[in-house]
Short mmCIF file of C-alpha atoms in Angstrom, two decimals:
data_model
loop_
_atom_site.label_atom_id
_atom_site.label_comp_id
_atom_site.label_asym_id
_atom_site.label_seq_id
_atom_site.Cartn_x
_atom_site.Cartn_y
_atom_site.Cartn_z
CA MET A 1135 -2.12 27.43 8.81
CA THR A 1136 -5.77 28.68 10.16
CA GLY A 1137 -8.32 31.10 8.98
CA GLY A 1138 -6.76 34.61 9.05
CA ASP A 1139 -3.06 33.63 9.38
CA GLN A 1140 -0.84 36.18 7.53
CA VAL A 1141 2.68 35.32 5.67
CA MET A 1142 4.75 38.64 5.82
CA ASN A 1143 7.03 39.58 3.15
CA PRO A 1144 8.77 42.86 2.59
CA CYS A 1145 6.79 43.07 -0.51
CA PHE A 1146 3.04 42.19 0.35
CA THR A 1147 1.35 40.37 3.03
CA VAL A 1148 -0.59 36.99 2.15
CA VAL A 1149 -3.45 36.23 4.38
CA PHE A 1150 -4.70 32.61 4.32
CA LEU A 1151 -8.30 32.18 5.11
CA GLN A 1152 -9.92 28.65 5.81
CA ILE A 1153 -12.91 28.01 3.61
CA ASN A 1154 -16.04 25.97 4.81
CA MET A 1155 -16.62 23.07 2.43
CA PHE A 1156 -20.03 23.59 1.87
CA MET A 1157 -19.29 27.29 0.61
CA GLU A 1158 -16.61 25.91 -1.54
CA GLY A 1159 -19.04 23.63 -3.05
CA PHE A 1160 -21.55 26.01 -3.50
CA HIS A 1161 -19.04 28.61 -5.21
CA ASP A 1162 -18.02 25.55 -7.58
CA ALA A 1163 -21.45 24.26 -8.53
CA LEU A 1164 -22.44 28.29 -9.25
CA LEU A 1165 -19.13 28.55 -11.46
CA LEU A 1166 -19.96 25.89 -13.07
CA TYR A 1167 -23.42 27.10 -14.46
CA ALA A 1168 -22.27 30.05 -14.88
CA MET A 1169 -19.60 28.55 -17.47
CA ALA A 1170 -22.47 26.79 -18.90
CA LEU A 1171 -24.94 29.15 -18.87
CA HIS A 1172 -22.51 31.41 -20.90
CA GLU A 1173 -21.60 28.85 -23.34
CA ALA A 1174 -25.60 28.16 -24.03
CA ILE A 1175 -26.17 32.18 -24.52
CA ARG A 1176 -23.06 32.21 -26.74
CA ASN A 1177 -24.62 29.42 -28.96
CA GLY A 1178 -27.82 31.22 -29.23
CA LEU A 1179 -29.53 29.73 -27.06
CA THR A 1180 -31.04 30.88 -23.46
CA LYS A 1181 -31.39 30.53 -19.96
CA LYS A 1182 -34.91 28.87 -20.56
CA ASP A 1183 -32.71 26.17 -22.17
CA GLY A 1184 -32.35 24.43 -18.95
CA ALA A 1185 -31.58 20.65 -20.31
CA GLU A 1186 -29.23 22.10 -23.17
CA ILE A 1187 -27.58 24.00 -19.73
CA THR A 1188 -27.57 21.16 -17.90
CA TYR A 1189 -25.84 18.81 -20.58
CA ARG A 1190 -22.84 21.44 -21.15
CA MET A 1191 -22.19 21.24 -17.29
CA TRP A 1192 -21.36 17.29 -17.88
CA ASN A 1193 -17.80 15.99 -18.87
CA ARG A 1194 -15.47 18.82 -17.82
CA THR A 1195 -12.97 20.16 -15.78
CA PHE A 1196 -12.43 23.40 -14.26
CA GLU A 1197 -10.14 25.13 -11.60
CA GLY A 1198 -12.52 25.66 -8.57
CA ILE A 1199 -11.98 27.88 -5.25
CA ALA A 1200 -10.30 24.27 -3.67
CA GLY A 1201 -8.95 22.71 -6.04
CA GLN A 1202 -9.71 20.72 -9.78
CA VAL A 1203 -13.54 20.30 -10.17
CA SER A 1204 -14.26 17.18 -12.40
CA MET A 1205 -17.63 16.03 -14.09
CA ASP A 1206 -18.08 12.57 -15.89
CA ILE A 1207 -20.25 12.47 -18.43
CA ASN A 1208 -23.33 12.08 -16.49
CA GLY A 1209 -22.86 15.03 -14.79
CA ASP A 1210 -21.56 13.34 -11.11
CA ARG A 1211 -18.37 14.92 -9.78
CA TYR A 1212 -15.38 12.93 -9.23
CA GLY A 1213 -14.88 13.45 -5.53
CA ASP A 1214 -11.37 13.43 -3.76
CA PHE A 1215 -11.47 12.38 -0.11
CA SER A 1216 -8.66 12.17 2.45
CA VAL A 1217 -8.50 10.14 5.73
CA MET A 1218 -7.29 12.20 8.67
CA SER A 1219 -6.19 10.01 11.87
CA MET A 1220 -5.11 11.42 15.52
CA THR A 1221 -1.35 10.99 15.25
CA ASN A 1222 -0.73 12.31 18.46
CA THR A 1223 -3.90 11.28 21.57
CA GLU A 1224 -2.01 13.22 24.04
CA ALA A 1225 -2.22 16.53 22.05
CA GLY A 1226 -5.44 15.29 20.45
CA THR A 1227 -3.70 16.22 16.91
CA TYR A 1228 -5.12 14.92 13.65
CA GLU A 1229 -2.66 14.59 10.11
CA THR A 1230 -3.99 13.49 6.87
CA VAL A 1231 -2.67 9.75 6.82
CA CYS A 1232 -4.32 8.72 3.13
CA ASN A 1233 -6.03 10.58 -0.16
CA TYR A 1234 -8.09 9.50 -2.45
CA TYR A 1235 -8.40 11.04 -6.29
CA GLY A 1236 -11.55 10.38 -7.67
CA VAL A 1237 -10.31 11.12 -11.73
CA LYS A 1238 -7.94 8.87 -11.20
CA GLU A 1239 -9.49 6.23 -9.20
CA SER A 1240 -5.94 5.98 -7.11
CA PHE A 1241 -4.96 6.33 -2.89
CA GLN A 1242 -1.79 7.69 -2.00
CA MET A 1243 -0.74 6.74 1.59
CA LEU A 1244 1.09 9.25 3.49
CA PRO A 1245 3.79 8.87 5.55
CA GLY A 1246 1.47 8.89 8.96
CA PHE A 1247 -0.52 5.90 7.80
CA LYS A 1248 -0.32 3.11 9.82
CA PRO A 1249 -2.11 -0.13 8.66
CA ASP A 1250 -2.48 -1.48 12.58
CA HIS A 1251 -4.84 1.98 12.83
CA PHE A 1252 -7.43 0.66 10.03
CA THR A 1253 -8.16 -3.27 10.72
CA LEU A 1254 -10.52 -4.87 12.24
CA ARG A 1255 -8.47 -7.53 12.65
CA GLY A 1256 -8.81 -9.21 16.35
CA LEU A 1257 -11.46 -7.00 17.51
CA HIS A 1258 -13.48 -8.84 20.34
CA ARG A 1259 -17.00 -9.55 18.67
CA VAL A 1260 -19.93 -10.05 20.95
CA SER A 1261 -22.04 -12.61 20.37
CA HIS A 1262 -26.03 -11.82 19.39
CA ALA A 1263 -26.18 -14.47 23.04
CA ASP A 1264 -24.67 -12.08 24.58
CA LEU A 1265 -26.66 -9.27 24.37
CA PRO A 1266 -28.99 -7.82 26.30
CA ASP A 1267 -33.03 -8.52 25.89
CA LYS A 1268 -34.83 -5.17 25.36
CA SER A 1269 -38.32 -6.58 25.36
#
């Protein structure tokens, strides 16, 4: 589905919007800060206690706009990544073929994954002597 697609149901209409990934990240960062600030104020601190607010953002997991957000004990976000491959060269369509889950440190190979598309074996190597002199 793409931005603005609708699913019709006799009782309701659901609209699926495609959100820019940078906006998702900004939303989730703001949400994380708001949760930490709320927790700090609830414990008698103020918005000026920046180090304490920052500390409260570490080592926690919450549901963000695009899924689970997990921060480690150093305040670094665990990243989830997807590898996409062009699965139909004539149509120019891409498909997710592999997922990496940062919290679990694990890969998930999907049915469209073809190992021969992701190897450097057998590629022609150009020796430095064959390169033109640019001086």
